mmCIF file of C-alpha atoms in Angstrom:
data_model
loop_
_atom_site.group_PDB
_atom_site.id
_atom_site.type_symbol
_atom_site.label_atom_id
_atom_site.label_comp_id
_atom_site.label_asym_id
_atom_site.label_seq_id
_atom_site.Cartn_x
_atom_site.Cartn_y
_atom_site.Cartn_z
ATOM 1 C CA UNK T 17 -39.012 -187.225 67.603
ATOM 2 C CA UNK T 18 -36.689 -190.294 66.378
ATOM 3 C CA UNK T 19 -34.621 -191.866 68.944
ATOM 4 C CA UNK T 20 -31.917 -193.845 67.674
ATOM 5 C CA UNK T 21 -31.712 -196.934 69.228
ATOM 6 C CA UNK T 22 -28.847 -199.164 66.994
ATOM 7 C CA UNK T 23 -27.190 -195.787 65.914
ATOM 8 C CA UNK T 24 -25.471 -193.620 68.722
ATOM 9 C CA UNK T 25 -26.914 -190.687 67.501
ATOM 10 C CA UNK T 26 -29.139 -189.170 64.468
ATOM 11 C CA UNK T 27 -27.405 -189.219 61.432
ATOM 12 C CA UNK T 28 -24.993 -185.931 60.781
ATOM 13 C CA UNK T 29 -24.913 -184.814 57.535
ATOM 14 C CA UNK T 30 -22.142 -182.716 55.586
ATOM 15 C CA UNK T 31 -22.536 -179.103 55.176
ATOM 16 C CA UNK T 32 -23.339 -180.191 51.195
ATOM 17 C CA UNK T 33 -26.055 -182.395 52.489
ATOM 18 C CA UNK T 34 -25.007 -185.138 49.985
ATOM 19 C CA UNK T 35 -22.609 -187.364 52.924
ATOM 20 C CA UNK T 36 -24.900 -188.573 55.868
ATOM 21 C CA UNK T 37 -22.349 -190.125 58.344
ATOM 22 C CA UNK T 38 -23.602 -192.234 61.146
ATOM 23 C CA UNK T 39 -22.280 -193.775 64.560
ATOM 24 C CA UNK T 40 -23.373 -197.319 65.312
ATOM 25 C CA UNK T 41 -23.847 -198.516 68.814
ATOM 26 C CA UNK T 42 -21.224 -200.714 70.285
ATOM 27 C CA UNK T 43 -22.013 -204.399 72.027
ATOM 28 C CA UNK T 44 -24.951 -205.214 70.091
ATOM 29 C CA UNK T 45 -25.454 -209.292 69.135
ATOM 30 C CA UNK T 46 -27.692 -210.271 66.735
ATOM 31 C CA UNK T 47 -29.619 -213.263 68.005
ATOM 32 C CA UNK T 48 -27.641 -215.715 66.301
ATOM 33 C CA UNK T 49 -24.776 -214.384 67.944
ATOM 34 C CA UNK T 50 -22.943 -212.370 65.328
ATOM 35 C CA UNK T 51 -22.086 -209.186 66.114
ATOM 36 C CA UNK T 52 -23.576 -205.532 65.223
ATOM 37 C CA UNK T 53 -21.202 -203.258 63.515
ATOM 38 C CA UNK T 54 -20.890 -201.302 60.068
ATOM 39 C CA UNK T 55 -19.781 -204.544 58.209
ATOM 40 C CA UNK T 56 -23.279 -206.063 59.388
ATOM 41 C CA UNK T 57 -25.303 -202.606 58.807
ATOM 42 C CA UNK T 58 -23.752 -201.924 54.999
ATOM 43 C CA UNK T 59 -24.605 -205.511 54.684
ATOM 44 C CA UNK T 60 -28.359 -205.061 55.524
ATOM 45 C CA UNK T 61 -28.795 -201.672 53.282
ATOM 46 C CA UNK T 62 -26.997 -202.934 50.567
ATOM 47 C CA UNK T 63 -29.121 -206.164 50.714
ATOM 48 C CA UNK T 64 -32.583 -204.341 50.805
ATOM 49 C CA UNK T 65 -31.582 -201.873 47.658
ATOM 50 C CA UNK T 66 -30.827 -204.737 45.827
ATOM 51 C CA UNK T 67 -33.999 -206.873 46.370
ATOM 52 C CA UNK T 68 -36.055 -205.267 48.971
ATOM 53 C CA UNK T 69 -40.105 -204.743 47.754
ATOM 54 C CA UNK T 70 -39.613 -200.969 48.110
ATOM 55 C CA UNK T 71 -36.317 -200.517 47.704
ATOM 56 C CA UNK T 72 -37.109 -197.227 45.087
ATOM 57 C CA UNK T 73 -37.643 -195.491 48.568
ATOM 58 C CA UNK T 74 -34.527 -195.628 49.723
ATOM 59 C CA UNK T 75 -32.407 -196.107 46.131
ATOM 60 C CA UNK T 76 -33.955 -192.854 45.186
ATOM 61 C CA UNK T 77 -32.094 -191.178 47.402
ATOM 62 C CA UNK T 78 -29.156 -193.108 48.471
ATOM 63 C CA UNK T 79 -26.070 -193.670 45.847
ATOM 64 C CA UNK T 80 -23.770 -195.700 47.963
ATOM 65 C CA UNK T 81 -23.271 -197.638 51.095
ATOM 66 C CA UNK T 82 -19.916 -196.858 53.003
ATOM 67 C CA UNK T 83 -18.117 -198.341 56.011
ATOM 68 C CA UNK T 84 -15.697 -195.933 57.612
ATOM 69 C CA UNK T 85 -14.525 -197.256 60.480
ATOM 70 C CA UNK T 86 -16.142 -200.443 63.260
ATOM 71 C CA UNK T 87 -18.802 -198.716 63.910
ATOM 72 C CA UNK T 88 -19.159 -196.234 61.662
ATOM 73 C CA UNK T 89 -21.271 -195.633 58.222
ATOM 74 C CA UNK T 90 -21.194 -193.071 55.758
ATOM 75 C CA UNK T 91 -24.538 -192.907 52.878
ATOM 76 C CA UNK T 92 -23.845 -190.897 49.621
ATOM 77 C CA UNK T 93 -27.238 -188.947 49.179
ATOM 78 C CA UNK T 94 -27.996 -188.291 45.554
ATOM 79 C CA UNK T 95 -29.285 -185.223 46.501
ATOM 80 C CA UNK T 96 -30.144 -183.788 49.939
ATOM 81 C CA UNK T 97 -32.704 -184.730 51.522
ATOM 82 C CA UNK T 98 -33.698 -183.709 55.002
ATOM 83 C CA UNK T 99 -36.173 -186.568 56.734
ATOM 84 C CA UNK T 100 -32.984 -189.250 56.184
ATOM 85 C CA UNK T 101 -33.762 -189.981 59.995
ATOM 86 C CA UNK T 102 -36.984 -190.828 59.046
ATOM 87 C CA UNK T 103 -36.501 -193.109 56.041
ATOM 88 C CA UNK T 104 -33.619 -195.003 58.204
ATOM 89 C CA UNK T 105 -35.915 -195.929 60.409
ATOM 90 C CA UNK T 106 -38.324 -197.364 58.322
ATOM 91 C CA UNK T 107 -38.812 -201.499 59.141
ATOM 92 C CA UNK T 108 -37.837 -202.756 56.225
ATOM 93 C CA UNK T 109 -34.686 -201.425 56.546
ATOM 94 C CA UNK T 110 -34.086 -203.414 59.870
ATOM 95 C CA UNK T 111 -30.760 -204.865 60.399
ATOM 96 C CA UNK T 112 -30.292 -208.519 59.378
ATOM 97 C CA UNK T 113 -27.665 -210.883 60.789
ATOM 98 C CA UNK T 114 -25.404 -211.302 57.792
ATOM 99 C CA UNK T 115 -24.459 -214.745 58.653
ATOM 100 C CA UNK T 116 -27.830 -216.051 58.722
ATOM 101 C CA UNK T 117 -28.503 -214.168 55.490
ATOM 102 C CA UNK T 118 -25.028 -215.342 53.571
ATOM 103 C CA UNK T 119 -26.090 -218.111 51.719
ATOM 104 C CA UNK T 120 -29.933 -216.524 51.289
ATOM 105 C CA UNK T 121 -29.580 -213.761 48.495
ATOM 106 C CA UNK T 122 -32.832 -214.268 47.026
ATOM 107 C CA UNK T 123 -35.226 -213.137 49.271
ATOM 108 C CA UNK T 124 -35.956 -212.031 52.781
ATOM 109 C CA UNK T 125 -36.729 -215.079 55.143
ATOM 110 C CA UNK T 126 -39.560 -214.680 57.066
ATOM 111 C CA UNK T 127 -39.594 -217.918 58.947
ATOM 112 C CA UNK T 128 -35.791 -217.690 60.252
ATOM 113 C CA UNK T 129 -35.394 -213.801 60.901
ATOM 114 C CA UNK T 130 -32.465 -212.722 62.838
ATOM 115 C CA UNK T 131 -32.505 -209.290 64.004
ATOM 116 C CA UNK T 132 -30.844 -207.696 67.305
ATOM 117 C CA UNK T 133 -34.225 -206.624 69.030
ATOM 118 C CA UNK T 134 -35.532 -207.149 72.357
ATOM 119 C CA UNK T 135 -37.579 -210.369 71.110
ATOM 120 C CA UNK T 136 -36.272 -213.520 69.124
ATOM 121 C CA UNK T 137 -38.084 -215.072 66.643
ATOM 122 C CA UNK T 138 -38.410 -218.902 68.300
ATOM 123 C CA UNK T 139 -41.080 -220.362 66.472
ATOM 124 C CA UNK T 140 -43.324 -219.689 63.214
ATOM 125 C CA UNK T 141 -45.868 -221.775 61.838
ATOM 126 C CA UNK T 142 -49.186 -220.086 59.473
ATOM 127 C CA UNK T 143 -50.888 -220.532 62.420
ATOM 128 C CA UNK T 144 -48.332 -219.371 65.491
ATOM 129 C CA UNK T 145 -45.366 -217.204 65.877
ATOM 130 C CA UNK T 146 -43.846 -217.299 68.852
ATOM 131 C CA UNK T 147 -41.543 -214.380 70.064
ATOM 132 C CA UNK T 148 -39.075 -214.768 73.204
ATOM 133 C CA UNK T 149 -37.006 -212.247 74.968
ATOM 134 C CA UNK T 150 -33.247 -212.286 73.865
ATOM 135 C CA UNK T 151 -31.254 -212.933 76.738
ATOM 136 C CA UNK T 152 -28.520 -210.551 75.616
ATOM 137 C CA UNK T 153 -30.110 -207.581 74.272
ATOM 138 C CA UNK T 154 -28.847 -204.760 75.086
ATOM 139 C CA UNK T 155 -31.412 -202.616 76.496
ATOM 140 C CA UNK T 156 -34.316 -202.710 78.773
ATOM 141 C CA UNK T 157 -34.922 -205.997 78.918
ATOM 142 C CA UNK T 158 -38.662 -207.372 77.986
ATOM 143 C CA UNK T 159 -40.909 -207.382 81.030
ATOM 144 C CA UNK T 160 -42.784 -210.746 80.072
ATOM 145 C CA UNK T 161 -41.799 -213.852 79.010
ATOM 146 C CA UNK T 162 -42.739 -213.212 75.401
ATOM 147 C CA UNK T 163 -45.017 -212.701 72.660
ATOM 148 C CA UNK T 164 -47.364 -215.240 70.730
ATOM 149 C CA UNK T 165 -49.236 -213.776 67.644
ATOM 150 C CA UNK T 166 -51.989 -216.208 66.627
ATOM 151 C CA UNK T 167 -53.418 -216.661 63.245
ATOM 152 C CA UNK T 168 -57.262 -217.294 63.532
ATOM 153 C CA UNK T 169 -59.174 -218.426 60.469
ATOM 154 C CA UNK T 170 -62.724 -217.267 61.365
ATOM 155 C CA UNK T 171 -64.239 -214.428 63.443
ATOM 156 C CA UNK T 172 -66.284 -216.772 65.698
ATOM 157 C CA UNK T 173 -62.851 -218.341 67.075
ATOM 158 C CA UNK T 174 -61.124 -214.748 67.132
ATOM 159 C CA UNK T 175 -64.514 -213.706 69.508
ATOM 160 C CA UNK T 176 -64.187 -216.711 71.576
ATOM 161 C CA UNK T 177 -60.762 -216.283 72.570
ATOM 162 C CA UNK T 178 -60.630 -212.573 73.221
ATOM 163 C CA UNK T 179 -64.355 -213.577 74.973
ATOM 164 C CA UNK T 180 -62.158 -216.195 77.432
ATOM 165 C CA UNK T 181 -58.853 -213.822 77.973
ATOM 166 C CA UNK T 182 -56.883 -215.653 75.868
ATOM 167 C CA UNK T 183 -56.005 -212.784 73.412
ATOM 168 C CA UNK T 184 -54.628 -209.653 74.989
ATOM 169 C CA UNK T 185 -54.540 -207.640 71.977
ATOM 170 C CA UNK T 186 -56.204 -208.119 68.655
ATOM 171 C CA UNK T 187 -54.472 -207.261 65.312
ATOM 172 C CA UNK T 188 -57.290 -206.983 63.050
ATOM 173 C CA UNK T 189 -60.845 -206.001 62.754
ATOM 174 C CA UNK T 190 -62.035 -209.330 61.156
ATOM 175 C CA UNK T 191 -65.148 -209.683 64.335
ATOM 176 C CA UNK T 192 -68.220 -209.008 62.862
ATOM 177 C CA UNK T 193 -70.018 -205.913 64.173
ATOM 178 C CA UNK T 194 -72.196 -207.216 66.940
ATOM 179 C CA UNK T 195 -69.239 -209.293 68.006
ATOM 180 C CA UNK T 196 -67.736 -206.033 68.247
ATOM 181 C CA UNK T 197 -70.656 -204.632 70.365
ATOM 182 C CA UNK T 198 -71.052 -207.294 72.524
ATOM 183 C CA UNK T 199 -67.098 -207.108 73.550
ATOM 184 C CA UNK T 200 -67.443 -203.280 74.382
ATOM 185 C CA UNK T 201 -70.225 -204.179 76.707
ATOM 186 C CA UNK T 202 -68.403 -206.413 78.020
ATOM 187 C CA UNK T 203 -65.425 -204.366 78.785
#
């Protein structure tokens, strides 16, 4: 089942089914600092139907993009359509700070994202990105002291370091097959 997390509650929709209204969570900071409120939300749907790669999937369905009130959002639904939890909660359609995004309409920015999760980008090279809690999320805070996800070019370095410890979780299934074997016996 979805639990919202940035929304209050699942998204109620008029007895029509063409009005989805929705209740945004209140003291939420994006990691920039700006806050988290319809303004920013609108700003972030509007943004991906207008350049996002699969923006069909949610243009197909929703007509317009309304703020109601501080915290509050209202979608026009072309026509009903019953999984909207579902296609909300889809990660393309994760909030972006709109003031790091103001003077970036082009495209998304992959090497400066600004979001309001647990984890802030802090560093991102081809090789490294390196993920660090955000001091004021506001939820559970993270219980390490962050994330580094590691880029490895060949499948004999990938081996070695998941050999040694220094990979705790592997993204990919680039190891060659007795690679593969030799790290379940080994486990």
């Amino acid at each position: 089942a979805i639990q919202p997390k940035l929304a209050r509650a699942l998204p109620k929709l008029s007895d029509d089914g063409l009005t989805a209204t929705i209740p945004l969570r209140q003291g939420v900071l994006f990691h920039d600092g700006t806050p988290f409120d319809a303004d920013a939300m609108a700003f972030s749907l509007r943004r991906f139907l207008a350049i996002g790669k699969l923006s069909y999937v949610v243009g197909d369905r929703i007509s317009a993009v309304r703020v109601t009130g501080p915290y509050e959002l209202q979608l026009d639904l072309r026509r009903p359509f019953s999984p909207l939890a579902k296609l909300l909660s889809f990660a393309s359609l994760t909030p972006i700070s709109p003031t790091a995004y103001a003077n970036y309409e082009a495209g998304f920015r992959p090497n400066a994202f600004v979001g309001t999760g647990p984890y802030e980008l802090r560093l991102q090279s081809p090789q490294l990105q390196r993920l660090e809690p955000f001091a004021q999320y506001w939820g559970e805070a993270p219980r390490n002291d962050g994330i580094a996800l590691v880029g490895m070019s060949t499948s004999t370095s990938l081996y070695g370091a998941i050999s040694s410890g220094n990979v705790d979780v592997l993204l990919s299934t680039s190891l060659e097959p007795e690679q593969q074997s030799a790290l379940h016996q080994q486990a």
